[in-house]
């Protein structure tokens, strides 16, 4: 049961009132402390609001800290007014994109895809009596899909499917099986999306590195190194994570797919239509993100945008016939509006609040980036290539989990690139490490959009177990990335 429901039934405990007080003091009091280093008064207020909302999410719940965060952000002085602050949060393109993707991804599961997928996949002979191998294949295969498919749309679908697997096999609502699986999905999609910087902000980081160092990043080489890292990390997560979370796979192993009923043997016509339209939408998004110069891609990227594309997808599915002879469209809004599988307000509110705040923190008006630059630049002076490589990985992993990966990644390039060149280190390797790790924002809700979605899922309300999954994943990323990139550095010289 969620903390919100417990609070309604039993009332707040004294410690919960303490957490509420700390949350509000951070949001509205921290900004009045004297600014330190290069931080400005605006930076102090934004930092306090960000720390407060993260503390509230971690100790209380999602909705009311989000509402207070709207106020704190609007009063910080960074947006021009309260209206501007609210518009930048609730009116953000990512928030709109998530809402429209929820309609479609949630409907796919509501109309039976999840149970059909569970029955079909668990019935394959290769997985009979091998639940751990099944889990590894599930996460390994979808890791590679993250290279081309939107992490947000795929995450929403896979979380719903994993929830169906847990429900169908009879796992309890508070089972560690759910936290372990959701954490693995977040990790696998995040790694897949970071393997090749051929689109979006990662391409921007690669271009920034080229401008600063004069050298192009080798996409094939980066794919080789990150592919090795991803394979090792997801394998370690699946097998070591199963022990860490003490997952009881005997429940899945003993599950009889016949318990899912006759309706799970075949996909419903409306589910097929939803999947077809959804896949066409994702293929268009992939095409537009890969081939950038043609008229269609320019229209999709610059005019319609991804948010508009997924909005069009949902609208079409609410118009075309279901194919089931019931006179209804493929998606009936009343079927999904009350389902958490279709629309999760905690996820929407968390994304609306944390992403703009994390981005705002790295704006020049806050003074955060000069402060960080002043801290890190002296550390690199006169150090060996291995030290610079390891330190870059560790620091980038920390920074991307407390703020905007785009801003911090861009800020770190001019800081470390001169020392990379001076040390004789291969600049392609350093760039690959920085961009790969910059994408791994998964510990705090504001680290990335996929992280916000993960932490906002109602199926995994226990903050400690959620943090256990993402911290374990982050440690695996750090250790494996350091080892693999160091080996390549030793061989390449």
Coordinates of C-alpha atoms in Angstrom, one line a residue:
X1 CA 0.0 0.0 0.0
X2 CA 1.3 3.5 -0.8
X3 CA 2.3 6.0 1.7
X4 CA -0.5 8.3 0.6
X5 CA -3.1 5.7 1.5
X6 CA -1.5 4.8 4.8
X7 CA -1.5 8.5 5.7
X8 CA -5.2 8.9 4.9
X9 CA -6.1 5.8 7.0
X10 CA -3.9 6.3 10.0
X11 CA -3.0 10.0 9.9
X12 CA 0.5 11.4 9.9
X13 CA 3.0 10.3 12.5
X14 CA 5.2 12.7 14.4
X15 CA 8.2 11.9 12.2
X16 CA 6.2 12.6 9.1
X17 CA 5.5 16.1 10.3
X18 CA 9.2 16.5 10.8
X19 CA 9.8 15.5 7.2
X20 CA 7.1 17.9 6.1
X21 CA 8.8 20.7 8.0
X22 CA 12.2 19.9 6.6
X23 CA 10.8 19.8 3.1
X24 CA 9.2 23.3 3.4
X25 CA 12.2 24.8 5.2
X26 CA 14.5 23.7 2.4
X27 CA 12.1 24.9 -0.3
X28 CA 11.4 28.3 1.2
X29 CA 14.2 29.0 3.7
X30 CA 17.4 27.7 2.2
X31 CA 17.4 30.5 -0.4
X32 CA 17.7 33.2 2.3
X33 CA 21.0 31.8 3.5
X34 CA 24.1 33.9 2.4
X35 CA 25.2 32.8 -1.1
X36 CA 28.6 31.0 -1.1
X37 CA 31.3 30.9 -3.8
X38 CA 29.9 31.9 -7.2
X39 CA 26.3 31.0 -6.4
X40 CA 23.8 33.9 -6.8
X41 CA 20.7 34.6 -4.7
X42 CA 18.6 33.0 -7.5
X43 CA 20.9 30.0 -7.4
X44 CA 20.4 29.6 -3.7
X45 CA 16.6 29.7 -4.0
X46 CA 16.6 27.2 -6.9
X47 CA 19.0 24.9 -5.0
X48 CA 16.8 25.0 -1.9
X49 CA 13.6 24.3 -3.9
X50 CA 15.4 21.4 -5.6
X51 CA 16.7 19.9 -2.4
X52 CA 13.3 20.4 -0.7
X53 CA 11.4 18.6 -3.4
X54 CA 13.8 15.7 -3.6
X55 CA 13.7 15.4 0.2
X56 CA 9.9 15.5 0.1
X57 CA 9.7 12.8 -2.6
X58 CA 12.1 10.6 -0.6
X59 CA 10.4 10.9 2.8
X60 CA 6.8 11.8 2.1
X61 CA 5.0 11.4 -1.2
X62 CA 4.8 13.0 -4.6
X63 CA 1.8 15.2 -5.1
X64 CA 1.9 17.9 -2.3
X65 CA 5.7 18.4 -2.5
X66 CA 5.2 18.9 -6.3
X67 CA 2.6 21.6 -5.7
X68 CA 4.8 23.4 -3.2
X69 CA 7.7 23.1 -5.7
X70 CA 5.6 24.9 -8.3
X71 CA 5.3 27.8 -5.9
X72 CA 9.0 27.8 -4.8
X73 CA 10.1 27.7 -8.5
X74 CA 7.8 30.5 -9.4
X75 CA 9.1 32.7 -6.5
X76 CA 12.8 31.9 -7.1
X77 CA 13.4 34.7 -9.5
X78 CA 14.6 32.4 -12.3
X79 CA 11.3 32.4 -14.3
X80 CA 10.0 35.9 -15.0
X81 CA 6.8 35.2 -13.0
X82 CA 4.8 32.5 -11.3
X83 CA 2.8 32.0 -14.5
X84 CA 6.0 31.6 -16.4
X85 CA 7.3 29.0 -13.9
X86 CA 4.1 27.0 -14.0
X87 CA 4.0 27.2 -17.8
X88 CA 7.6 25.9 -18.0
X89 CA 6.7 23.0 -15.8
X90 CA 3.2 21.8 -16.8
X91 CA 3.6 23.2 -20.3
X92 CA 6.9 21.3 -21.0
X93 CA 7.0 19.2 -24.1
X94 CA 8.3 16.2 -22.2
X95 CA 5.3 16.3 -19.8
X96 CA 2.9 16.5 -22.7
X97 CA 4.7 13.7 -24.5
X98 CA 4.6 11.5 -21.5
X99 CA 0.8 12.1 -21.0
X100 CA 0.0 11.1 -24.7
X101 CA 2.4 8.1 -24.6
X102 CA 0.7 7.0 -21.4
X103 CA -2.7 6.8 -23.2
X104 CA -1.4 4.4 -25.8
X105 CA 1.2 2.4 -23.9
X106 CA -1.4 2.0 -21.0
X107 CA -4.2 1.0 -23.4
X108 CA -2.0 -1.7 -24.9
X109 CA -1.7 -3.4 -21.5
X110 CA -5.4 -2.7 -20.5
X111 CA -6.6 -4.4 -23.6
X112 CA -4.6 -7.6 -23.0
X113 CA -1.2 -7.3 -24.6
X114 CA 0.6 -7.8 -21.2
X115 CA -1.1 -11.1 -20.4
X116 CA -0.7 -12.3 -24.0
X117 CA 3.0 -11.5 -23.9
X118 CA 3.5 -13.2 -20.5
X119 CA 1.8 -16.3 -21.8
X120 CA 3.6 -16.4 -25.1
X121 CA 7.1 -15.7 -23.7
X122 CA 6.9 -18.0 -20.7
X123 CA 5.6 -20.8 -22.9
X124 CA 8.7 -20.9 -25.0
X125 CA 10.7 -24.0 -24.5
X126 CA 14.0 -22.1 -24.2
X127 CA 12.7 -20.5 -21.0
X128 CA 11.1 -23.6 -19.4
X129 CA 12.4 -23.9 -15.8
X130 CA 14.8 -21.0 -16.4
X131 CA 13.3 -17.8 -14.9
X132 CA 16.6 -16.2 -14.3
X133 CA 17.6 -16.7 -17.9
X134 CA 14.2 -15.4 -19.0
X135 CA 14.8 -12.2 -16.9
X136 CA 18.3 -11.8 -18.4
X137 CA 17.0 -12.1 -22.0
X138 CA 14.1 -9.7 -21.3
X139 CA 16.5 -7.0 -20.1
X140 CA 19.3 -7.7 -22.5
X141 CA 17.1 -7.6 -25.6
X142 CA 15.3 -4.4 -24.6
X143 CA 18.7 -2.8 -23.7
X144 CA 19.5 -2.9 -27.4
X145 CA 16.1 -1.5 -28.4
X146 CA 17.0 1.6 -26.4
X147 CA 19.5 2.5 -29.1
X148 CA 16.7 3.4 -31.5
X149 CA 13.4 3.5 -29.5
X150 CA 12.4 6.3 -27.2
X151 CA 13.3 5.4 -23.6
X152 CA 10.1 7.0 -22.3
X153 CA 7.7 5.1 -24.5
X154 CA 9.5 1.8 -24.1
X155 CA 9.8 2.2 -20.3
X156 CA 6.0 2.9 -19.9
X157 CA 5.3 -0.3 -21.9
X158 CA 7.8 -2.5 -20.2
X159 CA 6.9 -1.4 -16.7
X160 CA 3.3 -2.3 -17.4
X161 CA 4.4 -5.7 -18.9
X162 CA 6.6 -6.5 -15.9
X163 CA 3.7 -5.6 -13.6
X164 CA 1.6 -8.1 -15.6
X165 CA 4.3 -10.7 -15.2
X166 CA 4.3 -10.2 -11.4
X167 CA 0.5 -10.2 -11.1
X168 CA 0.1 -13.2 -13.4
X169 CA 2.7 -15.2 -11.5
X170 CA 1.2 -14.4 -8.2
X171 CA 3.9 -12.1 -6.7
X172 CA 2.7 -9.9 -3.8
X173 CA 2.3 -6.2 -4.3
X174 CA 5.3 -5.4 -2.1
X175 CA 7.4 -8.2 -3.6
X176 CA 11.1 -7.3 -4.3
X177 CA 10.5 -9.0 -7.7
X178 CA 8.8 -5.8 -8.8
X179 CA 11.6 -3.4 -7.6
X180 CA 14.3 -5.7 -9.0
X181 CA 12.5 -5.8 -12.4
X182 CA 11.7 -2.2 -12.6
X183 CA 15.2 -1.2 -11.7
X184 CA 16.6 -3.5 -14.4
X185 CA 14.3 -2.0 -17.0
X186 CA 15.4 1.5 -16.2
X187 CA 19.0 0.5 -16.3
X188 CA 18.8 -1.5 -19.6
X189 CA 16.9 1.3 -21.5
X190 CA 19.2 4.0 -20.1
X191 CA 22.4 2.1 -21.2
X192 CA 20.9 1.3 -24.6
X193 CA 20.1 4.9 -25.2
X194 CA 23.6 6.0 -24.4
X195 CA 25.6 3.6 -26.6
X196 CA 25.8 5.7 -29.7
X197 CA 25.5 9.6 -29.6
X198 CA 23.9 9.9 -33.0
X199 CA 20.9 12.1 -31.9
X200 CA 19.5 14.6 -29.5
X201 CA 21.6 16.2 -26.7
X202 CA 24.3 13.4 -26.9
X203 CA 25.1 14.4 -30.5
X204 CA 25.3 17.9 -29.2
X205 CA 27.9 16.9 -26.6
X206 CA 29.9 15.0 -29.3
X207 CA 29.9 18.1 -31.5
X208 CA 31.0 20.3 -28.5
X209 CA 33.9 17.9 -27.9
X210 CA 34.8 18.2 -31.6
X211 CA 34.8 22.0 -31.4
X212 CA 37.0 22.0 -28.3
X213 CA 39.5 19.3 -29.2
X214 CA 39.3 19.3 -33.0
X215 CA 38.7 15.5 -33.1
X216 CA 35.6 13.6 -34.1
X217 CA 34.2 10.9 -31.9
X218 CA 34.4 7.4 -33.5
X219 CA 30.8 6.1 -33.2
X220 CA 31.7 2.6 -34.1
X221 CA 34.5 2.5 -31.4
X222 CA 32.2 4.0 -28.8
X223 CA 29.5 1.4 -29.6
X224 CA 32.0 -1.4 -29.2
X225 CA 33.2 -0.1 -25.8
X226 CA 29.8 0.8 -24.4
X227 CA 28.3 -2.4 -25.8
X228 CA 30.8 -4.4 -23.8
X229 CA 30.0 -2.3 -20.7
X230 CA 26.3 -2.7 -21.2
X231 CA 26.4 -6.5 -21.6
X232 CA 28.6 -6.9 -18.5
X233 CA 26.5 -4.5 -16.4
X234 CA 23.1 -6.0 -17.2
X235 CA 24.4 -9.5 -16.7
X236 CA 25.8 -8.5 -13.3
X237 CA 22.5 -6.7 -12.4
X238 CA 20.4 -9.7 -13.3
X239 CA 22.4 -12.3 -11.4
X240 CA 23.8 -10.3 -8.5
X241 CA 20.6 -8.3 -8.1
X242 CA 18.6 -11.4 -7.7
X243 CA 20.7 -12.3 -4.7
X244 CA 20.8 -8.7 -3.4
X245 CA 17.0 -8.5 -3.5
X246 CA 16.5 -12.1 -2.5
X247 CA 14.1 -12.6 -5.4
X248 CA 12.1 -15.8 -5.2
X249 CA 12.1 -17.1 -8.8
X250 CA 10.4 -20.4 -7.8
X251 CA 7.1 -18.5 -8.1
X252 CA 7.7 -17.7 -11.7
X253 CA 9.2 -21.1 -12.4
X254 CA 6.1 -22.9 -11.0
X255 CA 3.6 -20.6 -12.8
X256 CA 1.1 -22.4 -15.1
X257 CA 0.3 -20.1 -18.1
X258 CA -3.1 -21.8 -18.3
X259 CA -4.1 -19.8 -15.3
X260 CA -4.2 -16.7 -17.5
X261 CA -7.4 -18.0 -19.2
X262 CA -8.4 -18.5 -22.8
X263 CA -8.4 -14.7 -23.6
X264 CA -4.7 -14.6 -23.1
X265 CA -4.1 -17.0 -26.0
X266 CA -4.8 -14.5 -28.7
X267 CA -4.4 -10.7 -29.0
X268 CA -7.7 -8.8 -29.2
X269 CA -8.3 -6.9 -32.5
X270 CA -8.2 -3.5 -30.8
X271 CA -4.9 -4.4 -29.1
X272 CA -3.4 -5.3 -32.5
X273 CA -4.5 -2.0 -34.0
X274 CA -3.1 0.0 -31.1
X275 CA 0.2 -1.9 -31.4
X276 CA 0.4 -1.2 -35.2
X277 CA -0.3 2.5 -34.9
X278 CA 2.1 2.8 -31.9
X279 CA 4.9 1.0 -33.8
X280 CA 4.4 3.2 -36.8
X281 CA 4.7 6.2 -34.5
X282 CA 7.9 4.9 -33.0
X283 CA 9.4 4.1 -36.4
X284 CA 8.6 7.6 -37.5
X285 CA 10.3 9.0 -34.4
X286 CA 13.4 6.7 -35.1
X287 CA 13.5 7.8 -38.7
X288 CA 13.3 11.5 -37.8
X289 CA 16.0 11.1 -35.2
X290 CA 18.3 9.2 -37.6
X291 CA 17.9 10.9 -41.0
X292 CA 17.8 14.6 -40.1
X293 CA 18.0 16.5 -43.4
X294 CA 15.0 15.2 -45.4
X295 CA 11.7 17.2 -45.4
X296 CA 9.8 14.7 -43.4
X297 CA 12.3 14.6 -40.6
X298 CA 12.5 18.4 -40.5
X299 CA 8.7 18.6 -40.2
X300 CA 8.6 15.9 -37.5
X301 CA 11.5 17.3 -35.5
X302 CA 11.0 21.0 -36.0
X303 CA 7.3 21.5 -36.6
X304 CA 5.3 18.6 -35.2
X305 CA 7.8 17.5 -32.5
X306 CA 7.8 14.2 -30.7
X307 CA 5.1 15.5 -28.3
X308 CA 2.9 16.3 -31.3
X309 CA 3.6 13.0 -33.0
X310 CA 2.5 10.9 -30.0
X311 CA -0.5 13.2 -29.5
X312 CA -1.4 12.4 -33.1
X313 CA -1.0 8.7 -32.4
X314 CA -3.4 8.8 -29.4
X315 CA -5.9 10.9 -31.3
X316 CA -6.0 8.5 -34.3
X317 CA -6.5 5.5 -31.9
X318 CA -9.4 7.3 -30.3
X319 CA -11.1 7.7 -33.7
X320 CA -10.4 4.5 -35.7
X321 CA -12.8 1.5 -35.1
X322 CA -11.7 -1.2 -32.6
X323 CA -12.3 -4.0 -35.1
X324 CA -14.3 -5.9 -32.4
X325 CA -17.7 -5.0 -33.8
X326 CA -18.7 -3.0 -30.7
X327 CA -19.0 0.4 -32.5
X328 CA -16.3 1.9 -30.3
X329 CA -12.8 3.2 -31.2
X330 CA -9.6 1.3 -30.6
X331 CA -9.0 3.3 -27.4
X332 CA -12.0 4.2 -25.3
X333 CA -10.9 7.1 -23.0
X334 CA -13.2 6.1 -20.2
X335 CA -11.4 2.7 -20.1
X336 CA -8.0 4.3 -19.4
X337 CA -8.7 7.5 -17.5
X338 CA -9.0 5.8 -14.1
X339 CA -6.2 3.3 -14.6
X340 CA -2.8 3.9 -13.2
X341 CA -1.4 1.8 -16.0
X342 CA -2.7 4.4 -18.4
X343 CA -2.0 7.7 -16.7
X344 CA 0.0 8.1 -13.5
X345 CA -0.2 11.6 -12.0
X346 CA 2.7 11.1 -9.6
X347 CA 4.9 10.4 -12.7
X348 CA 3.6 13.4 -14.5
X349 CA 4.0 15.7 -11.6
X350 CA 7.5 14.5 -10.8
X351 CA 8.6 15.0 -14.4
X352 CA 7.0 18.4 -14.6
X353 CA 8.8 19.6 -11.4
X354 CA 12.3 17.9 -11.4
X355 CA 13.4 18.3 -15.0
X356 CA 12.9 22.1 -15.3
X357 CA 14.4 22.6 -11.9
X358 CA 17.5 20.4 -12.6
X359 CA 18.0 22.3 -15.9
X360 CA 17.5 25.7 -14.3
X361 CA 20.2 24.9 -11.7
X362 CA 22.9 24.9 -14.4
X363 CA 21.8 28.2 -16.0
X364 CA 24.4 30.9 -15.8
X365 CA 22.1 33.0 -13.7
X366 CA 22.6 30.5 -10.7
X367 CA 26.4 30.5 -10.6
X368 CA 26.5 26.7 -10.1
X369 CA 28.7 25.9 -13.1
X370 CA 31.5 28.3 -12.3
X371 CA 31.5 27.0 -8.7
X372 CA 31.9 23.4 -10.0
X373 CA 34.5 24.4 -12.6
X374 CA 36.6 26.1 -9.9
X375 CA 36.4 22.9 -7.8
X376 CA 37.4 20.4 -10.5
X377 CA 39.9 22.1 -12.7
X378 CA 42.8 22.2 -10.2
X379 CA 42.3 18.4 -9.5
X380 CA 43.2 17.5 -13.1
X381 CA 46.4 19.5 -13.2
X382 CA 49.5 17.3 -13.9
X383 CA 47.6 14.0 -13.4
X384 CA 48.0 10.8 -15.5
X385 CA 45.6 9.7 -18.2
X386 CA 44.2 6.9 -16.0
X387 CA 43.5 9.3 -13.2
X388 CA 41.8 11.7 -15.5
X389 CA 39.7 8.9 -17.0
X390 CA 38.6 7.4 -13.7
X391 CA 38.0 10.8 -12.1
X392 CA 35.9 11.9 -15.2
X393 CA 33.7 8.8 -14.9
X394 CA 33.2 9.2 -11.2
X395 CA 32.5 12.9 -11.2
X396 CA 30.3 12.8 -14.3
X397 CA 28.2 10.0 -12.7
X398 CA 27.7 12.2 -9.6
X399 CA 26.9 15.3 -11.5
X400 CA 24.4 13.8 -13.9
X401 CA 22.5 12.4 -10.9
X402 CA 22.1 15.7 -9.2
X403 CA 21.4 18.0 -12.2
X404 CA 21.0 18.3 -15.9
X405 CA 23.1 15.8 -17.8
X406 CA 23.1 18.1 -20.8
X407 CA 24.4 21.1 -18.9
X408 CA 26.9 19.3 -16.7
X409 CA 28.1 17.3 -19.7
X410 CA 28.7 20.4 -21.6
X411 CA 30.3 22.1 -18.7
X412 CA 32.8 19.3 -18.1
X413 CA 34.1 19.2 -21.7
X414 CA 36.0 22.5 -21.5
X415 CA 37.2 21.6 -18.0
X416 CA 38.8 18.2 -18.7
X417 CA 39.6 18.4 -22.5
X418 CA 42.8 20.5 -22.1
X419 CA 44.1 18.1 -19.5
X420 CA 43.2 15.1 -21.6
X421 CA 45.2 16.5 -24.5
X422 CA 48.1 17.5 -22.3
X423 CA 48.3 14.0 -20.7
X424 CA 48.6 12.3 -24.1
X425 CA 45.3 10.4 -23.5
X426 CA 43.3 9.3 -26.5
X427 CA 40.6 12.0 -26.7
X428 CA 38.1 9.7 -28.4
X429 CA 38.2 7.4 -25.4
X430 CA 37.7 10.3 -22.9
X431 CA 34.8 11.7 -25.0
X432 CA 33.1 8.3 -25.1
X433 CA 33.4 7.9 -21.4
X434 CA 32.0 11.3 -20.6
X435 CA 29.0 11.0 -23.0
X436 CA 28.2 7.4 -21.9
X437 CA 28.3 8.3 -18.2
X438 CA 26.5 11.6 -18.7
X439 CA 23.4 9.6 -19.7
X440 CA 23.3 7.6 -16.5
X441 CA 21.1 9.8 -14.4
X442 CA 19.0 7.3 -12.5
X443 CA 19.4 7.9 -8.7
X444 CA 17.3 11.0 -8.1
X445 CA 13.9 11.7 -9.7
X446 CA 15.3 14.9 -11.4
X447 CA 18.3 13.1 -12.9
X448 CA 16.4 12.3 -16.2
X449 CA 13.0 11.8 -17.6
X450 CA 13.3 8.0 -17.4
X451 CA 14.4 8.3 -13.7
X452 CA 11.4 10.5 -12.9
X453 CA 9.0 7.9 -14.4
X454 CA 10.7 5.1 -12.5
X455 CA 10.5 6.9 -9.1
X456 CA 6.9 8.0 -9.7
X457 CA 5.5 4.5 -10.4
X458 CA 2.8 3.6 -7.9
X459 CA 3.7 -0.1 -8.2
X460 CA 6.9 0.5 -6.3
X461 CA 6.1 2.9 -3.5
X462 CA 8.9 1.9 -1.1
X463 CA 11.6 4.6 -1.4
X464 CA 14.3 2.5 0.2
X465 CA 13.8 -0.4 -2.2
X466 CA 13.7 2.0 -5.2
X467 CA 16.9 3.6 -4.0
X468 CA 18.5 0.2 -3.4
X469 CA 17.8 -0.7 -7.1
X470 CA 19.2 2.5 -8.6
X471 CA 22.2 2.8 -6.3
X472 CA 23.1 -0.8 -7.0
X473 CA 22.8 -0.1 -10.8
X474 CA 24.9 3.1 -10.5
X475 CA 27.6 1.3 -8.6
X476 CA 27.7 -1.4 -11.3
X477 CA 27.9 1.3 -14.0
X478 CA 30.8 3.0 -12.2
X479 CA 32.9 -0.1 -11.5
X480 CA 32.4 -1.8 -14.9
X481 CA 32.9 1.5 -16.9
X482 CA 36.1 2.3 -15.0
X483 CA 37.5 -1.2 -15.6
X484 CA 36.5 -1.5 -19.3
X485 CA 37.6 2.0 -20.3
X486 CA 40.9 1.6 -18.3
X487 CA 41.7 -1.6 -20.2
X488 CA 41.1 0.1 -23.5
X489 CA 43.2 3.0 -22.4
X490 CA 46.1 0.7 -21.5
X491 CA 46.0 -1.1 -24.8
X492 CA 45.5 2.1 -26.9
X493 CA 48.1 4.2 -25.0

